Short mmCIF file of C-alpha atoms in Angstrom, two decimals:
data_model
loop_
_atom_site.label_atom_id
_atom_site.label_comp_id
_atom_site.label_asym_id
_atom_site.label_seq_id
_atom_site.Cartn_x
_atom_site.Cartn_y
_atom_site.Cartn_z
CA UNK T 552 -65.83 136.18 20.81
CA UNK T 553 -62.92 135.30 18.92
CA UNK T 554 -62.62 136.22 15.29
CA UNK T 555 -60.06 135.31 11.99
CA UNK T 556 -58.39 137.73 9.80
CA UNK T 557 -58.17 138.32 6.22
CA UNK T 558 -55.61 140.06 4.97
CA UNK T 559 -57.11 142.25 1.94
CA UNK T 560 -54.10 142.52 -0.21
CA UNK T 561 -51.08 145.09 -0.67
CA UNK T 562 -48.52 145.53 1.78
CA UNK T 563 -45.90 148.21 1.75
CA UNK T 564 -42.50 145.25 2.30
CA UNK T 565 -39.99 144.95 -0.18
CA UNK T 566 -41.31 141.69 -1.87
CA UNK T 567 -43.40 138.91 -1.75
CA UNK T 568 -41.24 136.48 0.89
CA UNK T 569 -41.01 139.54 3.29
CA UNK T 570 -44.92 139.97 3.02
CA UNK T 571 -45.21 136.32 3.70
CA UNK T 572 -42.74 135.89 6.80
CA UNK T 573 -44.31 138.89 8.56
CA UNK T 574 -47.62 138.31 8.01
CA UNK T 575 -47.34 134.61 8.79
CA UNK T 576 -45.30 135.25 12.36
CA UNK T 577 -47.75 137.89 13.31
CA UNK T 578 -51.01 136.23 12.72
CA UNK T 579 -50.01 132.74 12.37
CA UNK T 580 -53.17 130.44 12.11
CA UNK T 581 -55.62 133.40 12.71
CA UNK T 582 -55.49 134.13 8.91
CA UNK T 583 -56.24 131.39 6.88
CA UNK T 584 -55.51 132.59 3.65
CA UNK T 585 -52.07 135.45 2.57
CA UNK T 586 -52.07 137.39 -0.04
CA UNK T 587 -48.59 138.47 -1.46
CA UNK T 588 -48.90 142.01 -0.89
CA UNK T 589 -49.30 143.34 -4.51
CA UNK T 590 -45.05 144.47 -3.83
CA UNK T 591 -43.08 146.64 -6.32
CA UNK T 592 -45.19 148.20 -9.35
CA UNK T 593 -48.41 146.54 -8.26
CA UNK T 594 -48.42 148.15 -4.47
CA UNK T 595 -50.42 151.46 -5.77
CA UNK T 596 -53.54 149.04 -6.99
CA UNK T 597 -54.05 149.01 -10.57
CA UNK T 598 -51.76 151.72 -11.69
CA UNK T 599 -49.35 148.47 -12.65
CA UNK T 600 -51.90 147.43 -15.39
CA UNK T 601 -52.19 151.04 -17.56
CA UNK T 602 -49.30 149.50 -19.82
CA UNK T 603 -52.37 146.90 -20.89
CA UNK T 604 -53.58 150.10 -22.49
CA UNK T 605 -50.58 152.66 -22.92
CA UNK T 606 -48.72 149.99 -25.15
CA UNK T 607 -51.55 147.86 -26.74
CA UNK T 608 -51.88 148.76 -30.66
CA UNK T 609 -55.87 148.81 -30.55
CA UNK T 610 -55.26 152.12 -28.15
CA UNK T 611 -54.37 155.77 -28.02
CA UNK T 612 -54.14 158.28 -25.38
CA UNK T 613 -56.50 160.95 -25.16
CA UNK T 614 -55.96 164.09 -23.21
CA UNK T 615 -58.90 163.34 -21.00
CA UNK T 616 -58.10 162.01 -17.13
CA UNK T 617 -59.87 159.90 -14.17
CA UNK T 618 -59.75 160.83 -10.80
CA UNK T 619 -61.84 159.13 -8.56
CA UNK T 620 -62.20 162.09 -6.33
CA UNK T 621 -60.34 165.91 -6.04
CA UNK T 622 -57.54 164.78 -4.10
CA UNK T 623 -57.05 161.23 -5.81
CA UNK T 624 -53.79 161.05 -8.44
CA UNK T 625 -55.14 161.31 -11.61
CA UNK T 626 -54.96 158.47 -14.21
CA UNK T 627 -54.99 159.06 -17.96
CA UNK T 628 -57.53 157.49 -20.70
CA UNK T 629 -57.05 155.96 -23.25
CA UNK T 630 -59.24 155.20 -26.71
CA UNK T 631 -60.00 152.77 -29.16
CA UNK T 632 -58.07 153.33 -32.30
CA UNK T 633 -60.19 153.61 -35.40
CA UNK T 634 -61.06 150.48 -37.00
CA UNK T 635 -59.14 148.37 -34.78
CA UNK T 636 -61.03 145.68 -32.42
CA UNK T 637 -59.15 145.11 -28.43
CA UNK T 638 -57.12 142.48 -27.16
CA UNK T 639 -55.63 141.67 -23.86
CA UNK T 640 -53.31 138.69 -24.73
CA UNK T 641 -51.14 138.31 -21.41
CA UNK T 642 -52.13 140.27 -18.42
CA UNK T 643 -49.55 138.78 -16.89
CA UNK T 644 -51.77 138.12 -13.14
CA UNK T 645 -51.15 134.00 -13.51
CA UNK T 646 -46.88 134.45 -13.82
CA UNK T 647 -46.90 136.68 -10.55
CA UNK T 648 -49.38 134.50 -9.09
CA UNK T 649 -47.05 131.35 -10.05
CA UNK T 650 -43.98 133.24 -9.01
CA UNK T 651 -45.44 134.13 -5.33
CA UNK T 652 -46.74 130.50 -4.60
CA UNK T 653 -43.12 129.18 -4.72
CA UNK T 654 -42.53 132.46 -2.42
CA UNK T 655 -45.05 131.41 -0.09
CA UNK T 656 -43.91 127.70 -0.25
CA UNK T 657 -40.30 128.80 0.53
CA UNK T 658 -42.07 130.60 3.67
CA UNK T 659 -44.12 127.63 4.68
CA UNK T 660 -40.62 125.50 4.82
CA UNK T 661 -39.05 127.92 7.16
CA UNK T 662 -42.18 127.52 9.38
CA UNK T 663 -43.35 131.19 8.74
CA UNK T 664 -46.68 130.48 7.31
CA UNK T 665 -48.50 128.25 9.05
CA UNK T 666 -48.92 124.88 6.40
CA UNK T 667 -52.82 124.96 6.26
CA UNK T 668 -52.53 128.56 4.86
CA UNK T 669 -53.72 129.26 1.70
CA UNK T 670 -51.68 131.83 -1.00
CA UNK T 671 -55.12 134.44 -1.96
CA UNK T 672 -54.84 136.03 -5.64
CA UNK T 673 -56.49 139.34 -5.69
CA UNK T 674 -57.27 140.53 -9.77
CA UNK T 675 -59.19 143.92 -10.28
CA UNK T 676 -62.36 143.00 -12.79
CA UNK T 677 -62.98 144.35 -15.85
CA UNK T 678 -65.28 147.56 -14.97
CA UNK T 679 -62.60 149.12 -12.28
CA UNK T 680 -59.98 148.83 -14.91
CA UNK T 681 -62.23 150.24 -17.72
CA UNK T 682 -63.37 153.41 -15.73
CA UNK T 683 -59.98 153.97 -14.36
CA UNK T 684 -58.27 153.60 -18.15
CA UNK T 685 -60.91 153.84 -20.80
CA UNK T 686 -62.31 156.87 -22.45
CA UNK T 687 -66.28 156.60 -21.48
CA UNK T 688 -67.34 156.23 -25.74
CA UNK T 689 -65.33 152.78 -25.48
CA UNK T 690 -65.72 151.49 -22.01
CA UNK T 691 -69.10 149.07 -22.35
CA UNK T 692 -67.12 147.52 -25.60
CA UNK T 693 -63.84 147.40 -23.61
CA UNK T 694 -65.16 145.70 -20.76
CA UNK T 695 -66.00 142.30 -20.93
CA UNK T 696 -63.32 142.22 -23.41
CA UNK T 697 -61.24 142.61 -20.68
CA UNK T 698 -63.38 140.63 -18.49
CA UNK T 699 -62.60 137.40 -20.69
CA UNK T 700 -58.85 137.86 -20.49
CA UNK T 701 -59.16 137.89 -16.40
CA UNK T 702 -60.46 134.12 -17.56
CA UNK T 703 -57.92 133.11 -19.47
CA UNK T 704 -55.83 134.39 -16.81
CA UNK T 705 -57.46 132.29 -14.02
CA UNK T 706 -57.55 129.32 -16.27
CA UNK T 707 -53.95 129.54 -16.27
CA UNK T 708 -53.64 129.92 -12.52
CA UNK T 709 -55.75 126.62 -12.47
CA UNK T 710 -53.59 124.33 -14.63
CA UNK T 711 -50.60 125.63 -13.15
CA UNK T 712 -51.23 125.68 -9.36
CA UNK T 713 -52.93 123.43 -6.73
CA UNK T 714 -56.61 123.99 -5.94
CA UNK T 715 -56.50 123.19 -2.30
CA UNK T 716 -53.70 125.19 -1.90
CA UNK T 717 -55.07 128.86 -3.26
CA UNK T 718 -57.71 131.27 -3.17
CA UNK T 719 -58.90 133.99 -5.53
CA UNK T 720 -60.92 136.79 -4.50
CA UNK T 721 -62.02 139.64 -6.66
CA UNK T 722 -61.48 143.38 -5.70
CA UNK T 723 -65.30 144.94 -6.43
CA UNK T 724 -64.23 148.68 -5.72
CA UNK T 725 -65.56 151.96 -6.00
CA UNK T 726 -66.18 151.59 -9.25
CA UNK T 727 -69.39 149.50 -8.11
CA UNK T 728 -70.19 151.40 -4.99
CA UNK T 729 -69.67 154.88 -6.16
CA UNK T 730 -72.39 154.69 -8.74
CA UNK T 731 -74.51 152.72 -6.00
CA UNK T 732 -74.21 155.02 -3.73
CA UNK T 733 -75.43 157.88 -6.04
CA UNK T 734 -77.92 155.64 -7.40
CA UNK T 735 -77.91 158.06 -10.79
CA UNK T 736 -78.64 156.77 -14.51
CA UNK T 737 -75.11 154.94 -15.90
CA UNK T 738 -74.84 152.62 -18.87
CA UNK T 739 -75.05 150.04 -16.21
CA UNK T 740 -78.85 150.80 -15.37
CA UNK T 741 -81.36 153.50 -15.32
CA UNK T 742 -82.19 153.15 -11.11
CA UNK T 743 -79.88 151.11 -8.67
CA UNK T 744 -82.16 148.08 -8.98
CA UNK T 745 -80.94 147.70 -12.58
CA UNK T 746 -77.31 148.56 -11.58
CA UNK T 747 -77.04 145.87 -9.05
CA UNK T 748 -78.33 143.34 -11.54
CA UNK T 749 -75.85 144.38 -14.14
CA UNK T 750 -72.80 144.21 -11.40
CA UNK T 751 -73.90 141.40 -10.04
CA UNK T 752 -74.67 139.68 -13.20
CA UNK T 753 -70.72 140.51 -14.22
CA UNK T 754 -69.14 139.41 -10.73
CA UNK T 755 -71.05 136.02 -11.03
CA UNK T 756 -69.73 135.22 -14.78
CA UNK T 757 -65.91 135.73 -13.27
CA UNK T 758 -66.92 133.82 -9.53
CA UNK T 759 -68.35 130.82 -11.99
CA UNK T 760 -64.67 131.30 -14.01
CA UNK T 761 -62.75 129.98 -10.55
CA UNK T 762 -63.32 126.33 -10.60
CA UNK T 763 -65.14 125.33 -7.53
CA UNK T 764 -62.32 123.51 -5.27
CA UNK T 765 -60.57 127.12 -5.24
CA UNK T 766 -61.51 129.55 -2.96
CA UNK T 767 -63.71 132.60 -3.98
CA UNK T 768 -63.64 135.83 -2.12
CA UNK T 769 -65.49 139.19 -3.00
CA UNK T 770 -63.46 142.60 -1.23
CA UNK T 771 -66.73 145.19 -1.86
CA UNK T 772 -64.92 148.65 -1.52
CA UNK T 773 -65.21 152.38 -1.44
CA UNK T 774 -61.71 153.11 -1.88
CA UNK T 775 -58.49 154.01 -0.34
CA UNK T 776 -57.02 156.81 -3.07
CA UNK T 777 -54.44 158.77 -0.84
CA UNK T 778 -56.75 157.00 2.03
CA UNK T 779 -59.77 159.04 1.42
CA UNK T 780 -63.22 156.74 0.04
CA UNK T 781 -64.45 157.69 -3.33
CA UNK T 782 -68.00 158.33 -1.77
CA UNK T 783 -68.83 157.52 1.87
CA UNK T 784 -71.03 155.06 2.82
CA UNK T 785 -74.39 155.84 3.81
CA UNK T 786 -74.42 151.71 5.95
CA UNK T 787 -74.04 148.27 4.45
CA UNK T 788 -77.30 148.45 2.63
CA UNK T 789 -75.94 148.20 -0.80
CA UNK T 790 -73.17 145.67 0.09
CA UNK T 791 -75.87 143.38 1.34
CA UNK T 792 -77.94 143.61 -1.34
CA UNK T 793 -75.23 143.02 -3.92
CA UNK T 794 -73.55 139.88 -1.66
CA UNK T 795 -77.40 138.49 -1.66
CA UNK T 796 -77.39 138.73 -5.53
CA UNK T 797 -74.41 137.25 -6.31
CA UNK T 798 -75.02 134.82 -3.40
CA UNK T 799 -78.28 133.92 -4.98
CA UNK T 800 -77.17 133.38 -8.67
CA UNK T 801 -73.60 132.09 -8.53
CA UNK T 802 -73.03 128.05 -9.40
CA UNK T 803 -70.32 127.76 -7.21
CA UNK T 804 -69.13 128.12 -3.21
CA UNK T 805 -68.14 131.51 -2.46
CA UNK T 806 -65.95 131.55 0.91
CA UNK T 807 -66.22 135.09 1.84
CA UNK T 808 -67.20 138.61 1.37
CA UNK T 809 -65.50 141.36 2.81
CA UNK T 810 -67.23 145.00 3.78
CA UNK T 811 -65.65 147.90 4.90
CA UNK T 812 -66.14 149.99 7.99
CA UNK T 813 -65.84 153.51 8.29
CA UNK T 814 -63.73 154.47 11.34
CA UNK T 815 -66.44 157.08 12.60
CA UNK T 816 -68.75 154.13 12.16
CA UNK T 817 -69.62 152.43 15.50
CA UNK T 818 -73.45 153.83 14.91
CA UNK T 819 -76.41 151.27 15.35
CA UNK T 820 -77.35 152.22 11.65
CA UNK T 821 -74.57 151.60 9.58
CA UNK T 822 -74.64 147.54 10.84
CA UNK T 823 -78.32 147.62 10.55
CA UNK T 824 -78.86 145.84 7.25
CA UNK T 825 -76.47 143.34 7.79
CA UNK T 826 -79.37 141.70 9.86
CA UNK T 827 -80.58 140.79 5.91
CA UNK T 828 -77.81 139.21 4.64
CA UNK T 829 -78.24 135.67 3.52
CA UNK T 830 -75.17 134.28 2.88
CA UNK T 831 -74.86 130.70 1.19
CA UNK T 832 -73.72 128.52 4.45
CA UNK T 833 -70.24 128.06 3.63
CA UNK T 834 -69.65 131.66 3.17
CA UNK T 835 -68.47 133.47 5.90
CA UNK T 836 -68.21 137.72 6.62
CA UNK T 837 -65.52 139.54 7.21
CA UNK T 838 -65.40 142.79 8.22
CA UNK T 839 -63.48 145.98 7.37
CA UNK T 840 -63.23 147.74 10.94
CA UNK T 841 -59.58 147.51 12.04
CA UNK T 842 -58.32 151.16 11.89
CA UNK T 843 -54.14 152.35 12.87
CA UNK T 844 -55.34 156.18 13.40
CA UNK T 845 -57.57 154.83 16.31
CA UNK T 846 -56.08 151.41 17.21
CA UNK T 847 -57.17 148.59 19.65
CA UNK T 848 -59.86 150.44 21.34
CA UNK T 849 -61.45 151.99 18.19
CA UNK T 850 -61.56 148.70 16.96
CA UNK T 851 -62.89 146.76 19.69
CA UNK T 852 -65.33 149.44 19.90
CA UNK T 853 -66.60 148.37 16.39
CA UNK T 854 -66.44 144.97 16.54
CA UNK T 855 -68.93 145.61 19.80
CA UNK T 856 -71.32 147.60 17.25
CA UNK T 857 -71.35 144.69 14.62
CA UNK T 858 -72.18 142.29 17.15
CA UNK T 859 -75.43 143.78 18.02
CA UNK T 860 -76.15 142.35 14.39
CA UNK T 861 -74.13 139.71 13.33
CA UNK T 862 -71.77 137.50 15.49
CA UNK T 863 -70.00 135.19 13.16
CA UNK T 864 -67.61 137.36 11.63
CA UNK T 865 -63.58 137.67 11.00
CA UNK T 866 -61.99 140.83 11.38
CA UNK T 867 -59.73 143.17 8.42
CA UNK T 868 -59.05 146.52 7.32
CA UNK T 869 -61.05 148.30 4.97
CA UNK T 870 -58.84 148.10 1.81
CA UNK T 871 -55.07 147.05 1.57
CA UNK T 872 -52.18 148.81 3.40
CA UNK T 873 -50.07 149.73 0.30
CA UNK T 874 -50.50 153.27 0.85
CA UNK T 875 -49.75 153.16 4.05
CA UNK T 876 -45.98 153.79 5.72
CA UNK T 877 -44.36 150.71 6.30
CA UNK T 878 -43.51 151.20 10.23
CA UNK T 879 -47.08 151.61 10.71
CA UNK T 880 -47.05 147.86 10.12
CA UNK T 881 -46.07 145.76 12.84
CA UNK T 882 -48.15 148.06 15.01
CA UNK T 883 -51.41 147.29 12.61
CA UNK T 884 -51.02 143.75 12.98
CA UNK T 885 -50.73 144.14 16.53
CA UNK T 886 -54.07 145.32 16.63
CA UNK T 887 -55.33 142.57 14.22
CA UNK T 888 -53.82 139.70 16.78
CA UNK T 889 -55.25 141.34 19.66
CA UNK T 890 -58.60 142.30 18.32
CA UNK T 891 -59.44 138.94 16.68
CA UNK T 892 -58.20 137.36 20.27
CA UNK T 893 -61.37 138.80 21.72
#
């Protein structure tokens, strides 16, 4: 079978019109939809975004940090300052979104980007910002605080650029699938049952916030901190369950969720529950399961494993390649085009 790409989001180029030239000549009209690689302060994820706390009056640092596991960089948190109630006022996601569509028109003009291609916005919710940045007293008030200000963010995105012409997909990272995965008592529910409600119940209120003629996308992840997941895996269970929640209770078309796959992951198991997904019917799967360290063969070999299960599929890595080097790059999409060729 043949199979399209998505792209998940950073690249390690010098700016957004590199990202979109290289990209676009490499895969052409296998991947319907570019992001702009999250370039320049934005390529190590959300680290970009801790001035939304560093520098906002209604905080103060505390000498407490995150790290999402021993080896990860550590990120300091931050508190709410006595008395005083948050505000996000400009995230600032809608400029650089606004600022990499005329990129990525520039690109289509020189006939780098295919012209059916669609510019894809990745924004970080509310609860991956909030555990990364917030002290743990303040992070249930901080959150859909936050959450709200991704809105007025997309609203802007909305007025400013074409609907046909865009897609927005939301990064739901570790911070979800960590506290899965454990399945331990959180302020988000007492079992998992009551955790997948709550995250589901958040990722539907920001899906329903995209209007409905822009593309929605949902990247579930485990995380790519120095390239090492926050938790492994055990299979797809809890991705399926959470895509059939938000699937289920969402007013709007989603387009695509994406799932990782472990590169020592070509076991009958781990694609198991993907046999109960039930995706709405314009939403399609894509697949994390293109790897560099093992290349073509290591991929093919997992694309054979998810077909036992599902067919109907397009092909990606598990998480962006910001932290990758950048000659690694031409080689990775290498093994994209080939891969997805069948």
């Amino acid at each position: 079978m043949t199979h399209q790409v998505h792209i998940v989001g950073s690249v390690p180029l010098a700016n957004a019109s590199e990202v979109f030239a290289t990209l676009g000549r490499s895969l052409g009209p296998l991947a319907p939809r570019l992001p702009d690689g999250e370039t320049g302060a934005r390529l190590n994820w959300i680290t970009w975004l801790e001035p939304q706390f560093s520098d906002n009056p209604s905080f103060e640092p505390t000498d407490r940090q995150f790290l999402v596991h021993a080896q990860a960089t550590p990120m300091r948190r931050y508190s709410i300052k006595p008395g005083a109630v948050p505000q996000f006022t400009h995230l600032g996601i809608a400029d650089i979104a606004v600022e990499s569509y005329a990129a990525f028109n520039r690109a289509k003009a020189a006939g780098d980007v295919p012209a059916s291609t669609k510019l894809q916005i990745d924004i970080a919710p509310g609860h991956t910002l909030v555990r990364a940045f917030v002290d743990e007293a303040d992070q249930a008030t901080v959150e859909p605080i936050y959450d709200r200000a991704i809105m007025r963010e997309i609203d802007k995105i909305a007025h400013t650029l074409p609907h046909a012409e865009i897609a927005i997909q939301f990064d739901v990272a570790s911070a979800v699938f960590f506290l899965l995965e454990r399945g331990e008592p959180t302020r988000y529910g007492r079992n998992k049952d009551e955790m997948q409600t709550a995250f589901a119940t958040q990722m539907i209120a920001l899906g329903n916030a995209v209007p409905p003629d822009i593309d929605l996308i949902y990247h579930l992840c485990y995380g790519d901190n120095r390239h090492k997941h926050s938790i492994e895996p055990t299979d797809t269970a809890d991705m399926v369950e959470f895509a059939n929640r938000v699937s289920r209770g969402i007013a709007r078309p989603i387009q695509l969720f994406h799932m990782p796959v472990p590169r020592n992951r070509t076991d009958d198991a781990y694609f198991a529950p993907l046999k109960n997904l039930k995706l709405r019917p314009e939403t399609r799967l894509s697949l994390g399961l293109v790897h560099h360290t093992d290349g073509l063969a290591g991929t093919k070999a997992r694309i054979k494993a998810a077909e036992k299960v599902v067919r109907d599929f397009m092909i990606a890595t598990e998480c962006g390649f910001g932290r990758r080097d950048a000659k690694t790059i031409p080689e990775l999409l290498r093994i994209h085009a080939e891969a997805a060729a069948g």
